[in-house]
Coordinates of C-alpha atoms and ligand atoms in Angstrom, one line a residue:
M27 CA 29.5 -85.2 301.1
C28 CA 31.1 -87.7 303.5
G29 CA 34.9 -87.9 304.2
I30 CA 37.2 -90.8 303.4
V31 CA 40.7 -91.5 304.6
A32 CA 42.9 -94.6 304.0
Y33 CA 46.5 -95.6 304.9
T34 CA 48.9 -98.5 304.2
G35 CA 52.4 -98.4 305.4
N36 CA 54.9 -99.3 308.2
K37 CA 52.9 -97.5 310.9
K38 CA 49.8 -98.7 312.8
C39 CA 46.8 -97.1 311.1
K40 CA 44.0 -96.8 313.7
D41 CA 45.1 -93.4 315.0
I42 CA 46.1 -92.1 311.6
L43 CA 42.6 -92.9 310.3
I44 CA 40.7 -91.5 313.3
K45 CA 42.7 -88.2 313.3
G46 CA 42.2 -87.9 309.6
L47 CA 38.5 -88.4 309.9
K48 CA 38.3 -85.7 312.6
R49 CA 39.9 -83.3 310.1
L50 CA 37.2 -84.3 307.6
E51 CA 34.3 -83.9 310.0
Y52 CA 33.2 -80.7 308.2
R53 CA 32.2 -83.1 305.3
G54 CA 29.8 -85.0 307.5
Y55 CA 29.4 -86.0 311.1
D56 CA 26.4 -88.3 311.6
S57 CA 28.2 -91.6 311.9
A58 CA 31.8 -92.9 311.4
G59 CA 33.7 -96.1 311.0
I60 CA 37.0 -97.7 310.2
A61 CA 38.0 -101.1 308.8
I62 CA 41.5 -102.5 309.4
I63 CA 43.2 -105.5 308.0
S64 CA 44.0 -106.7 311.5
D65 CA 47.0 -108.7 312.4
S66 CA 45.1 -110.4 315.2
A67 CA 45.7 -114.1 315.4
A68 CA 42.1 -115.1 314.8
A69 CA 42.1 -115.9 311.1
R70 CA 38.8 -116.4 309.3
S71 CA 38.7 -115.1 305.8
G72 CA 42.2 -114.0 304.8
P73 CA 45.6 -115.5 304.4
A74 CA 48.4 -115.4 307.0
G75 CA 46.1 -114.9 310.0
L76 CA 44.5 -111.8 308.7
E77 CA 40.9 -110.6 308.8
I78 CA 39.1 -107.3 308.4
K79 CA 37.9 -105.8 311.6
V80 CA 35.3 -103.1 311.5
V81 CA 34.3 -100.6 314.1
K82 CA 31.4 -98.2 313.4
E83 CA 29.0 -96.1 315.4
A84 CA 26.3 -93.6 314.9
G85 CA 27.1 -90.1 316.1
K86 CA 30.3 -88.1 316.2
I87 CA 33.7 -89.6 315.5
N88 CA 34.8 -89.8 319.2
I89 CA 32.0 -92.3 319.9
M90 CA 33.5 -94.6 317.3
E91 CA 37.0 -93.8 318.6
K92 CA 36.1 -94.9 322.1
E93 CA 34.8 -98.2 320.8
A94 CA 37.9 -98.8 318.7
G95 CA 40.0 -98.2 321.8
V96 CA 38.0 -100.8 323.8
L97 CA 38.2 -103.4 321.0
K98 CA 42.0 -102.8 320.6
I99 CA 42.1 -103.4 316.9
D100 CA 45.0 -102.2 314.8
G101 CA 47.0 -103.0 311.8
N102 CA 49.1 -101.4 309.0
C103 CA 46.4 -101.1 306.4
G104 CA 42.9 -99.6 306.8
I105 CA 40.1 -97.3 305.6
G106 CA 37.9 -94.8 307.4
H107 CA 34.7 -92.8 306.8
T108 CA 32.8 -90.0 308.3
R109 CA 29.2 -90.0 306.9
W110 CA 26.7 -87.4 305.8
A111 CA 23.8 -89.7 305.2
T112 CA 22.0 -89.7 301.8
H113 CA 20.3 -93.1 301.7
G114 CA 19.3 -94.6 305.0
E115 CA 19.3 -93.0 308.4
P116 CA 22.5 -92.3 310.3
T117 CA 22.5 -95.5 312.3
K118 CA 25.3 -97.9 313.2
I119 CA 24.2 -100.4 310.6
N120 CA 24.1 -97.8 307.8
A121 CA 27.5 -96.4 308.8
H122 CA 30.5 -97.2 306.6
P123 CA 32.6 -99.3 306.0
H124 CA 30.3 -101.9 304.5
L125 CA 31.4 -105.6 304.0
D126 CA 30.7 -108.1 301.3
G127 CA 29.0 -111.4 302.2
S128 CA 32.3 -113.2 303.1
G129 CA 33.5 -110.4 305.3
S130 CA 36.8 -110.2 303.3
I131 CA 36.1 -106.9 301.4
A132 CA 35.4 -103.6 303.1
V133 CA 34.3 -100.5 301.3
V134 CA 33.8 -96.8 302.1
H135 CA 32.0 -94.5 299.7
N136 CA 31.2 -90.9 299.2
G137 CA 28.4 -90.1 296.8
I138 CA 25.2 -91.4 295.4
I139 CA 24.6 -94.6 293.4
E140 CA 21.5 -93.9 291.3
N141 CA 20.9 -97.4 290.1
Y142 CA 21.5 -99.1 293.5
A143 CA 17.9 -100.5 293.7
E144 CA 18.2 -102.5 290.4
L145 CA 21.8 -103.6 291.3
K146 CA 20.6 -104.8 294.7
E147 CA 17.8 -106.8 293.0
E148 CA 20.3 -108.4 290.5
L149 CA 22.7 -109.2 293.3
R150 CA 20.0 -110.7 295.5
K151 CA 19.1 -113.1 292.7
N152 CA 22.7 -114.2 292.8
G153 CA 22.4 -115.0 296.5
H154 CA 23.8 -111.8 298.1
K155 CA 22.2 -110.6 301.3
F156 CA 22.0 -107.0 302.4
I157 CA 21.8 -105.7 305.9
S158 CA 21.7 -101.9 305.6
E159 CA 19.4 -99.4 303.9
T160 CA 22.3 -97.7 302.0
D161 CA 23.1 -97.5 298.4
T162 CA 26.7 -98.1 299.2
E163 CA 26.2 -101.7 300.3
V164 CA 25.9 -102.8 296.7
L165 CA 29.6 -102.0 296.2
P166 CA 31.3 -104.6 298.4
H167 CA 28.9 -107.2 296.9
L168 CA 29.7 -106.1 293.4
L169 CA 33.4 -106.4 294.2
E170 CA 32.8 -109.8 295.7
E171 CA 30.9 -110.8 292.5
Y172 CA 33.7 -109.6 290.2
Y173 CA 36.6 -110.7 292.4
N174 CA 38.9 -113.0 290.6
G175 CA 42.2 -112.6 292.4
S176 CA 42.6 -108.8 291.8
L177 CA 40.7 -106.2 293.8
L178 CA 41.8 -103.6 291.3
A179 CA 40.2 -105.4 288.4
A180 CA 37.0 -106.0 290.4
M181 CA 36.9 -102.2 291.1
Q182 CA 37.4 -101.3 287.5
K183 CA 34.5 -103.5 286.6
T184 CA 32.4 -102.2 289.4
I185 CA 32.7 -98.6 288.4
K186 CA 31.5 -99.4 284.9
K187 CA 28.4 -101.0 286.3
I188 CA 27.2 -98.2 288.6
K189 CA 25.5 -94.9 287.7
G190 CA 26.0 -91.9 289.9
S191 CA 28.7 -90.0 291.7
G192 CA 31.3 -90.6 294.2
T193 CA 34.6 -92.0 295.4
I194 CA 35.0 -95.6 296.4
V195 CA 37.9 -97.0 298.5
A196 CA 38.2 -100.7 299.3
I197 CA 40.5 -103.2 301.0
S198 CA 40.5 -107.0 301.1
S199 CA 42.0 -109.4 303.6
R200 CA 42.9 -111.5 300.6
Q201 CA 45.3 -108.7 299.4
P202 CA 46.7 -107.3 302.7
G203 CA 48.6 -104.1 302.5
E204 CA 46.8 -103.0 299.4
I205 CA 44.2 -100.2 299.0
I206 CA 42.1 -99.6 295.9
G207 CA 40.5 -96.3 295.2
A208 CA 38.2 -95.1 292.4
R209 CA 36.9 -91.7 291.6
I210 CA 33.7 -91.2 289.7
T211 CA 33.0 -87.6 290.4
S212 CA 33.9 -86.8 294.0
P213 CA 37.3 -85.7 295.1
L214 CA 40.1 -88.1 295.9
V215 CA 43.8 -87.3 296.6
V216 CA 46.8 -89.6 297.2
G217 CA 49.3 -88.6 299.8
I218 CA 52.8 -90.0 299.5
S219 CA 55.3 -90.4 302.3
E220 CA 58.3 -92.4 303.3
D221 CA 56.3 -94.3 306.0
G222 CA 53.5 -95.3 303.6
N223 CA 50.8 -94.0 301.3
F224 CA 47.4 -92.4 301.9
L225 CA 44.1 -91.7 300.2
A226 CA 41.7 -89.0 301.3
S227 CA 38.7 -87.0 300.2
D228 CA 40.6 -83.8 301.0
I229 CA 44.1 -82.7 301.7
P230 CA 43.7 -81.7 305.4
A231 CA 43.0 -85.2 306.5
I232 CA 46.6 -86.3 305.8
L233 CA 48.5 -83.0 305.8
E234 CA 50.3 -83.7 309.0
H235 CA 51.9 -86.8 307.4
T236 CA 52.9 -85.5 304.0
R237 CA 53.1 -82.5 301.8
N238 CA 53.3 -84.6 298.6
F239 CA 50.0 -85.2 296.7
I240 CA 48.6 -86.6 293.5
V241 CA 45.0 -85.8 292.4
I242 CA 42.9 -88.6 291.0
N243 CA 40.6 -87.6 288.2
D244 CA 37.1 -88.8 287.2
F245 CA 36.9 -92.5 286.3
E246 CA 40.5 -93.2 287.3
T247 CA 41.5 -96.0 289.7
V248 CA 44.5 -96.1 292.0
R249 CA 46.3 -98.9 293.8
L250 CA 48.3 -98.2 296.9
T251 CA 50.8 -100.4 298.7
A252 CA 53.2 -99.2 301.5
D253 CA 55.9 -98.2 298.9
R254 CA 54.0 -97.8 295.6
V255 CA 51.3 -95.8 294.0
E256 CA 49.9 -96.7 290.6
V257 CA 47.2 -94.7 288.8
F258 CA 45.1 -96.1 286.0
D259 CA 42.9 -94.4 283.4
R260 CA 39.3 -95.5 282.6
K261 CA 40.6 -98.2 280.3
G262 CA 42.8 -99.6 283.0
K263 CA 46.1 -98.3 281.5
V264 CA 48.8 -97.0 283.8
I265 CA 49.1 -93.2 283.9
K266 CA 52.2 -91.4 285.0
R267 CA 51.4 -88.5 287.3
K268 CA 53.9 -86.3 289.1
P269 CA 53.1 -85.4 292.7
F270 CA 52.7 -81.7 293.7
K271 CA 53.7 -80.0 296.9
V272 CA 51.2 -78.3 299.3
N273 CA 52.3 -75.5 301.6
W274 CA 49.0 -74.7 303.3
D275 CA 48.6 -74.8 307.1
I276 CA 46.0 -77.3 308.4
G277 CA 43.5 -74.6 309.5
S278 CA 43.1 -73.0 306.0
A279 CA 43.3 -76.5 304.4
E280 CA 40.1 -77.5 306.2
K281 CA 38.3 -74.7 304.6
G282 CA 39.8 -75.8 301.3
G283 CA 41.9 -72.7 301.1
Y284 CA 38.9 -70.3 301.6
D285 CA 38.9 -67.8 304.4
D286 CA 35.6 -68.9 305.8
F287 CA 33.2 -71.8 305.5
M288 CA 30.5 -69.5 304.2
L289 CA 32.7 -68.6 301.2
K290 CA 33.6 -72.2 300.7
E291 CA 29.9 -73.2 300.8
I292 CA 29.0 -70.4 298.3
F293 CA 31.5 -71.9 296.0
E294 CA 30.2 -75.5 296.5
Q295 CA 26.8 -74.6 295.1
P296 CA 27.3 -76.0 291.6
Y297 CA 28.0 -79.3 293.2
G298 CA 25.1 -79.1 295.8
V299 CA 22.6 -78.3 293.0
E300 CA 24.0 -81.0 290.7
E301 CA 23.8 -83.6 293.5
T302 CA 20.3 -82.6 294.4
M303 CA 19.3 -83.2 290.7
R304 CA 21.1 -86.5 290.7
G305 CA 18.8 -89.5 290.5
R306 CA 15.7 -87.3 290.0
L307 CA 16.6 -86.1 286.5
I308 CA 18.0 -89.0 284.6
D309 CA 18.5 -88.7 280.8
G310 CA 15.9 -85.9 280.7
E311 CA 13.3 -88.0 282.6
L312 CA 12.0 -86.9 286.0
S313 CA 11.7 -89.4 288.9
F314 CA 10.4 -88.8 292.4
N315 CA 9.6 -92.1 294.1
E316 CA 10.6 -90.5 297.5
L317 CA 7.4 -88.4 297.3
G318 CA 5.4 -91.5 297.9
L319 CA 2.5 -90.1 295.8
T320 CA 0.8 -92.0 293.0
A321 CA 0.0 -90.4 289.7
E322 CA -3.6 -90.5 290.7
Q323 CA -3.0 -88.6 294.0
I324 CA -0.9 -86.0 292.1
K325 CA -3.7 -85.5 289.6
N326 CA -6.3 -85.1 292.4
L327 CA -4.3 -82.4 294.2
K328 CA -6.3 -79.3 294.8
K329 CA -3.8 -77.2 296.8
I330 CA -0.3 -77.2 298.2
Q331 CA 0.5 -75.7 301.6
I332 CA 4.2 -75.0 302.3
I333 CA 5.6 -73.9 305.7
A334 CA 9.2 -72.9 306.5
C335 CA 11.3 -70.3 308.4
G336 CA 14.0 -67.8 307.4
T337 CA 15.9 -68.7 304.2
S338 CA 13.8 -71.9 303.7
Y339 CA 10.7 -69.7 303.7
H340 CA 12.3 -67.8 300.7
A341 CA 12.8 -71.1 298.9
A342 CA 9.1 -71.8 299.6
L343 CA 8.1 -68.5 297.9
I344 CA 10.0 -69.5 294.8
G345 CA 8.3 -72.9 295.0
K346 CA 4.9 -71.2 295.1
Q347 CA 5.5 -69.2 292.0
V348 CA 6.9 -72.0 289.8
I349 CA 4.4 -74.6 291.0
E350 CA 1.5 -72.2 290.4
N351 CA 2.9 -71.3 287.0
W352 CA 3.7 -74.9 285.8
V353 CA 1.2 -77.0 287.7
K354 CA -1.7 -74.5 287.9
I355 CA -2.8 -75.3 291.4
P356 CA -2.8 -72.8 294.3
V357 CA 0.1 -72.8 296.7
E358 CA -0.1 -71.2 300.1
V359 CA 3.2 -70.3 301.9
D360 CA 3.3 -69.7 305.7
F361 CA 5.9 -69.0 308.2
S362 CA 5.9 -72.1 310.5
S363 CA 5.7 -69.9 313.5
E364 CA 2.5 -68.3 312.2
Y365 CA 0.9 -71.4 310.8
R366 CA 1.1 -73.3 314.1
Y367 CA -0.9 -70.6 316.0
R368 CA -3.4 -69.5 313.5
N369 CA -6.0 -72.3 313.5
P370 CA -5.2 -73.4 310.0
I371 CA -7.6 -75.2 307.7
V372 CA -6.4 -78.6 306.4
E373 CA -8.4 -79.4 303.3
D374 CA -8.8 -82.8 301.5
N375 CA -6.4 -83.3 298.6
C376 CA -4.0 -80.6 299.9
L377 CA -0.4 -81.6 300.0
F378 CA 1.6 -80.3 303.0
M379 CA 5.3 -79.5 302.5
A380 CA 7.8 -78.4 305.2
I381 CA 11.1 -77.0 304.1
T382 CA 13.9 -77.0 306.6
Q383 CA 17.6 -77.4 306.0
S384 CA 18.4 -78.6 309.5
G385 CA 15.2 -80.6 310.0
E386 CA 15.2 -79.5 313.6
T387 CA 13.6 -76.0 313.6
I388 CA 11.2 -76.1 316.5
D389 CA 8.5 -73.9 314.8
T390 CA 8.5 -76.1 311.7
L391 CA 8.3 -79.2 313.8
A392 CA 5.4 -77.8 315.8
A393 CA 3.6 -76.7 312.5
I394 CA 4.0 -80.2 311.1
R395 CA 2.5 -81.7 314.3
E396 CA -0.3 -79.2 314.1
A397 CA -1.1 -80.1 310.5
K398 CA -0.8 -83.8 311.2
S399 CA -3.2 -83.6 314.0
R400 CA -5.7 -82.1 311.5
G401 CA -5.2 -85.0 309.1
A402 CA -2.5 -83.6 306.8
K403 CA 0.1 -85.9 305.1
I404 CA 3.6 -84.3 305.3
V405 CA 6.4 -84.2 302.8
A406 CA 9.6 -82.9 304.3
I407 CA 12.4 -81.2 302.3
T408 CA 15.6 -81.3 304.4
N409 CA 19.3 -81.6 304.1
V410 CA 19.8 -83.8 307.2
V411 CA 18.9 -87.5 307.0
G412 CA 17.4 -88.8 310.2
S413 CA 16.6 -85.3 311.5
T414 CA 13.4 -85.0 313.6
V415 CA 11.4 -83.4 310.8
A416 CA 12.5 -86.2 308.5
R417 CA 11.4 -88.8 311.1
E418 CA 8.1 -87.2 311.8
S419 CA 7.0 -86.7 308.2
N420 CA 5.2 -89.2 305.9
S421 CA 7.9 -88.8 303.2
V422 CA 11.2 -87.0 302.8
I423 CA 13.0 -85.4 299.9
Y424 CA 16.6 -84.8 300.7
T425 CA 18.6 -81.9 299.4
H426 CA 22.1 -83.2 298.8
A427 CA 24.1 -80.0 299.5
G428 CA 26.4 -81.7 302.0
P429 CA 26.8 -80.4 305.6
E430 CA 26.6 -76.6 305.9
I431 CA 29.0 -75.4 308.6
G432 CA 28.5 -71.6 308.2
V433 CA 25.5 -70.5 310.3
C434 CA 24.2 -68.6 307.3
A435 CA 22.3 -70.8 304.8
T436 CA 23.8 -70.6 301.3
K437 CA 24.2 -73.9 299.5
T438 CA 21.2 -75.5 301.2
F439 CA 19.1 -72.6 299.8
T440 CA 20.0 -73.2 296.2
A441 CA 19.5 -77.0 296.7
Q442 CA 16.0 -76.3 298.1
I443 CA 15.2 -74.1 295.1
M444 CA 16.3 -77.0 292.9
V445 CA 13.9 -79.3 294.7
M446 CA 11.1 -76.8 294.2
Y447 CA 11.9 -76.7 290.4
L448 CA 12.0 -80.5 290.2
I449 CA 8.8 -81.1 292.1
G450 CA 7.1 -78.4 290.0
L451 CA 8.2 -80.1 286.8
Y452 CA 7.3 -83.6 288.1
F453 CA 3.8 -82.5 289.0
A454 CA 3.4 -80.6 285.7
R455 CA 4.4 -83.7 283.7
T456 CA 2.1 -86.0 285.7
R457 CA -0.8 -83.6 285.3
G458 CA 0.0 -82.7 281.8
S459 CA -0.2 -79.0 282.7
V460 CA 2.9 -78.1 280.6
S461 CA 3.3 -79.2 277.0
K462 CA 5.9 -81.8 276.2
S463 CA 8.0 -79.4 274.2
E464 CA 7.9 -76.7 277.0
L465 CA 8.8 -79.3 279.6
H466 CA 11.7 -80.4 277.4
K467 CA 12.9 -76.8 277.1
I468 CA 12.8 -76.2 280.9
I469 CA 14.5 -79.5 281.7
S470 CA 17.3 -78.7 279.2
E471 CA 17.8 -75.4 280.9
L472 CA 17.7 -76.9 284.4
K473 CA 20.4 -79.3 283.5
I474 CA 22.9 -76.5 282.8
I475 CA 22.1 -74.5 285.9
P476 CA 25.2 -75.8 287.8
Q477 CA 27.5 -74.7 285.0
K478 CA 25.8 -71.3 285.0
I479 CA 26.3 -70.9 288.8
Q480 CA 30.0 -71.8 288.2
N481 CA 30.2 -69.0 285.6
I482 CA 28.7 -66.5 288.1
L483 CA 31.2 -67.6 290.7
K484 CA 34.0 -66.7 288.3
G485 CA 32.9 -63.0 288.8
A486 CA 33.4 -63.0 292.6
D487 CA 36.3 -60.5 292.3
K488 CA 34.0 -58.0 290.6
I489 CA 31.4 -58.4 293.3
K490 CA 34.1 -57.9 295.9
Q491 CA 35.1 -54.6 294.2
I492 CA 31.5 -53.4 294.4
A493 CA 31.3 -54.4 298.1
D494 CA 34.6 -52.6 298.8
K495 CA 33.2 -49.4 297.4
T496 CA 29.7 -49.5 299.0
Y497 CA 30.1 -51.2 302.4
K498 CA 30.1 -48.0 304.4
H499 CA 26.4 -47.3 303.4
T500 CA 24.0 -47.6 306.3
C501 CA 20.8 -48.7 304.5
F502 CA 20.4 -51.4 301.9
L503 CA 17.2 -52.1 299.9
F504 CA 16.9 -55.2 297.8
L505 CA 14.2 -54.8 295.2
G506 CA 12.7 -57.5 293.0
R507 CA 9.4 -58.5 291.4
I508 CA 7.8 -61.9 290.8
Y509 CA 10.7 -64.4 290.7
G510 CA 13.2 -61.8 291.8
L511 CA 11.3 -61.0 295.0
P512 CA 12.3 -64.0 297.1
S513 CA 15.9 -63.3 296.0
A514 CA 15.5 -59.7 297.2
M515 CA 14.1 -60.9 300.6
E516 CA 16.9 -63.5 300.9
G517 CA 19.5 -60.9 300.0
A518 CA 18.3 -58.6 302.8
L519 CA 18.3 -61.5 305.3
K520 CA 21.9 -62.5 304.3
L521 CA 23.2 -59.0 304.6
K522 CA 21.5 -58.3 308.0
E523 CA 22.6 -61.5 309.6
I524 CA 26.3 -61.4 308.8
S525 CA 27.0 -57.6 308.5
Y526 CA 24.5 -56.3 311.1
I527 CA 23.5 -53.5 308.7
H528 CA 19.8 -52.6 308.3
A529 CA 18.5 -54.1 305.1
E530 CA 15.0 -54.6 303.5
G531 CA 13.9 -57.0 300.8
Y532 CA 10.9 -55.5 299.1
P533 CA 8.7 -55.8 296.1
A534 CA 10.0 -53.1 293.8
G535 CA 6.4 -51.9 293.0
E536 CA 5.7 -51.4 296.7
M537 CA 8.5 -48.9 297.2
K538 CA 6.3 -45.9 296.5
H539 CA 4.0 -47.0 299.3
G540 CA 6.5 -46.2 302.1
P541 CA 10.1 -47.5 301.9
I542 CA 11.0 -44.8 299.3
A543 CA 11.0 -42.4 302.2
L544 CA 14.2 -44.2 303.5
T545 CA 16.2 -43.5 300.3
D546 CA 19.0 -40.9 300.4
E547 CA 22.7 -40.8 299.7
N548 CA 23.3 -43.4 302.4
T549 CA 21.2 -46.0 300.7
V550 CA 22.3 -48.7 298.3
V551 CA 19.5 -50.2 296.2
V552 CA 20.2 -53.7 294.9
G553 CA 17.9 -54.2 291.9
I554 CA 17.3 -57.8 290.9
M555 CA 16.3 -57.3 287.3
P556 CA 17.2 -60.0 284.9
A557 CA 15.4 -60.2 281.5
G558 CA 11.7 -61.1 281.7
S559 CA 8.1 -59.9 282.0
V560 CA 8.8 -57.3 284.7
Y561 CA 12.2 -56.0 283.6
E562 CA 10.8 -52.7 282.3
K563 CA 8.8 -52.1 285.4
I564 CA 11.7 -52.6 287.7
L565 CA 13.9 -50.4 285.5
S566 CA 11.4 -47.5 286.2
N567 CA 11.5 -48.3 290.0
I568 CA 15.3 -48.1 289.9
Q569 CA 15.1 -44.7 288.3
E570 CA 12.8 -43.5 291.0
V571 CA 15.3 -44.3 293.7
K572 CA 18.2 -43.1 291.7
A573 CA 16.5 -39.7 291.5
R574 CA 16.6 -39.7 295.3
K575 CA 20.3 -40.1 295.4
A576 CA 20.5 -43.8 296.2
T577 CA 23.5 -45.8 294.9
I578 CA 22.2 -48.4 292.4
F579 CA 23.7 -51.9 292.0
S580 CA 21.8 -53.9 289.4
I581 CA 21.9 -57.6 288.8
I582 CA 21.1 -58.1 285.2
S583 CA 21.2 -60.7 282.5
Q584 CA 24.0 -61.0 280.0
K585 CA 22.4 -59.3 277.0
D586 CA 21.1 -56.3 278.9
K587 CA 22.7 -53.2 277.4
N588 CA 20.2 -50.7 278.9
T589 CA 20.5 -50.8 282.7
K590 CA 24.1 -49.6 282.9
K591 CA 22.8 -46.0 281.9
Y592 CA 21.0 -45.9 285.2
A593 CA 23.0 -48.0 287.6
D594 CA 26.2 -47.2 289.4
Y595 CA 27.3 -50.8 289.4
I596 CA 26.1 -53.8 287.3
F597 CA 26.7 -57.5 287.5
K598 CA 25.8 -59.7 284.6
I599 CA 24.5 -63.3 285.0
P600 CA 24.0 -65.9 282.3
E601 CA 20.7 -65.9 280.4
T602 CA 18.1 -68.5 281.4
L603 CA 14.3 -68.9 281.6
E604 CA 12.4 -66.4 283.6
E605 CA 11.3 -69.0 286.2
L606 CA 14.9 -70.2 286.7
Y607 CA 16.6 -66.9 287.3
A608 CA 16.0 -67.1 291.1
I609 CA 18.6 -69.8 291.5
L610 CA 21.1 -67.6 289.7
T611 CA 20.4 -64.1 291.0
I612 CA 21.0 -65.2 294.6
I613 CA 24.6 -66.1 293.9
P614 CA 26.0 -62.6 293.4
I615 CA 23.9 -61.4 296.3
Q616 CA 25.3 -64.0 298.7
L617 CA 28.8 -62.9 297.6
Y618 CA 28.0 -59.2 297.9
S619 CA 26.7 -59.7 301.5
Y620 CA 29.8 -61.8 302.3
Y621 CA 32.3 -59.2 301.1
I622 CA 30.4 -56.3 302.8
A623 CA 30.6 -58.3 306.1
K624 CA 34.3 -59.1 305.6
N625 CA 35.0 -55.3 305.0
L626 CA 33.3 -54.7 308.4
K627 CA 35.4 -57.5 310.0
R628 CA 32.4 -59.6 311.0
N629 CA 32.5 -63.2 311.9
V630 CA 30.6 -64.5 308.9
D631 CA 30.6 -68.2 310.0
Q632 CA 29.2 -67.5 313.4
P633 CA 27.2 -64.2 313.4
R634 CA 26.2 -62.9 316.7
N635 CA 22.9 -64.1 318.3
L636 CA 22.3 -66.8 315.7
A637 CA 22.4 -70.6 315.7
K638 CA 22.5 -73.1 312.9
S639 CA 19.4 -74.8 314.1
V640 CA 16.8 -73.0 316.0
T641 CA 15.5 -75.5 318.5
V642 CA 13.8 -73.1 320.8
E643 CA 10.7 -70.9 320.2
Ligands
F6R23 C1 19.5 -67.8 307.3 C2 19.3 -68.9 308.1 C3 18.0 -69.0 308.9 C4 17.3 -70.4 308.6 C5 16.1 -70.6 309.5 C6 15.4 -71.9 309.2 O1 20.8 -67.8 306.7 O2 20.0 -69.9 308.1 O3 17.1 -68.0 308.6 O4 17.0 -70.5 307.3 O5 16.5 -70.6 310.8 O6 16.2 -73.0 309.4 P1 15.9 -74.4 308.8 O7 15.9 -74.3 307.3 O8 17.0 -75.3 309.3 O9 14.5 -74.7 309.3

């Protein structure tokens, strides 16, 4: 995600930038930096005794703040960044801002540049030197390459050259007092005040200075000076845009107007899933260099072993089913805490994958060490660049969900499922285990999953009404089969952890072997039953619990006209392929758990007894 803030005006900017970054810390917090056109006497690259001074540090913003205090830099025009690493570890050198070769252009960036490797190569041939491992560093060098007296023109050329997502903000000591911003897909707002003008990734960063904002849209650029804001369309023509007024208080603004981070993060899922696809699915072609496996190695795979805990374990269960179905090799899934103690067998040609959003879960780490000691090569799937699991694994696939603040995993889960789908398809293509036409069909469906999640989220009010009517029940059973089973297990986990109500996620066909004894009028049964090979089966299971007075809430696909005869409540999700329903069915379940917990006045962001990363056994 990353957070950006910039200011030009009649005030000194260091404190404005640092305070703004602290308000954006929820967008990323692994390193931070500022660049200021400094009015220090020592002139090197800019006119009138001006140069760009940069302070950046790994870690939380206050580490960088301390350093900025020691260095005593300040000025009236600057940019700042708080990072959530996507390319390159969260080190000082990889932290933003990044400079061009001459040190006269500084850039901060939020997003991913898909074609950065080829751009770097091109720029290297023209004599540019790179010092970081980031994709972002190509930007100041591109600006330097295109600079011909106008930073704005250089930016407009640059955004045509790059593929990817993001927001870019730049300053140059050759044009002091001027800030140039560009939005490709990530948010960017302008704040307007009597004392100067601002740019930020999000309103809260600058809300204490102004209530007047302009939103920048995709492929637009903006030029700020102390007393002027000009917005340009993708062709470079000036656009007139009226500012709007914001009346939020700062606390609710940090959550983007949502009551809780959990709800905000549920609503961020279309973005997290899309970002996770980015660079791995380009023009219908799959690419997975990060795996570090040759086609030969993939063809020789005999087995995959996945380990994980909690929600990540449920993502692994989905991975098992799609990989076995598409790639036709066996996949074993284990709880990390079990694997590490059960004297596991590590076979030749077995790929070992560890899924962990935090990258710090101690049991997963211990299981990795155990497997490594037995000769396994580890692929980690994590959301946190530079985490311990990432560092200790042979290769890493990052989910790009952005930082998750709510303790309960939501957007990292759907991003993990997306990685499972992508790996499954990549292996299937490499091994030729799925026909070209079938592969094409699945990929076409996968590409529109973010839009389908967005459509489901539009039904949040309907889910809330169902939760309002059912939250007093004392037992919840989530039933699913095949691809619906991990969603059922995840649903029960979500509800338990944030509402403290007893819930079970169970294979619907197993109900008769025990749990059916639990069902009575105090029970809600949530049936995960989209169209597919087991729909009829689960419909019968639902009727069995209905006959025992349970309240039925069914999650069904759009064209289902049948289930409503048996269910007390239904929620329809868009149609997709049977294998892909798991990433959709979980969305209404997350919302349902959230609204039940809210009815019970629980602290959904920080549920009792739980922590975001479990670093003790
Ligand atoms: C549930 C949840 C936990 C985590 C589990 C593993 O909402 O957040 O169950 O999934 O602690 O954490 P990671 O994925 O960080 O290894």
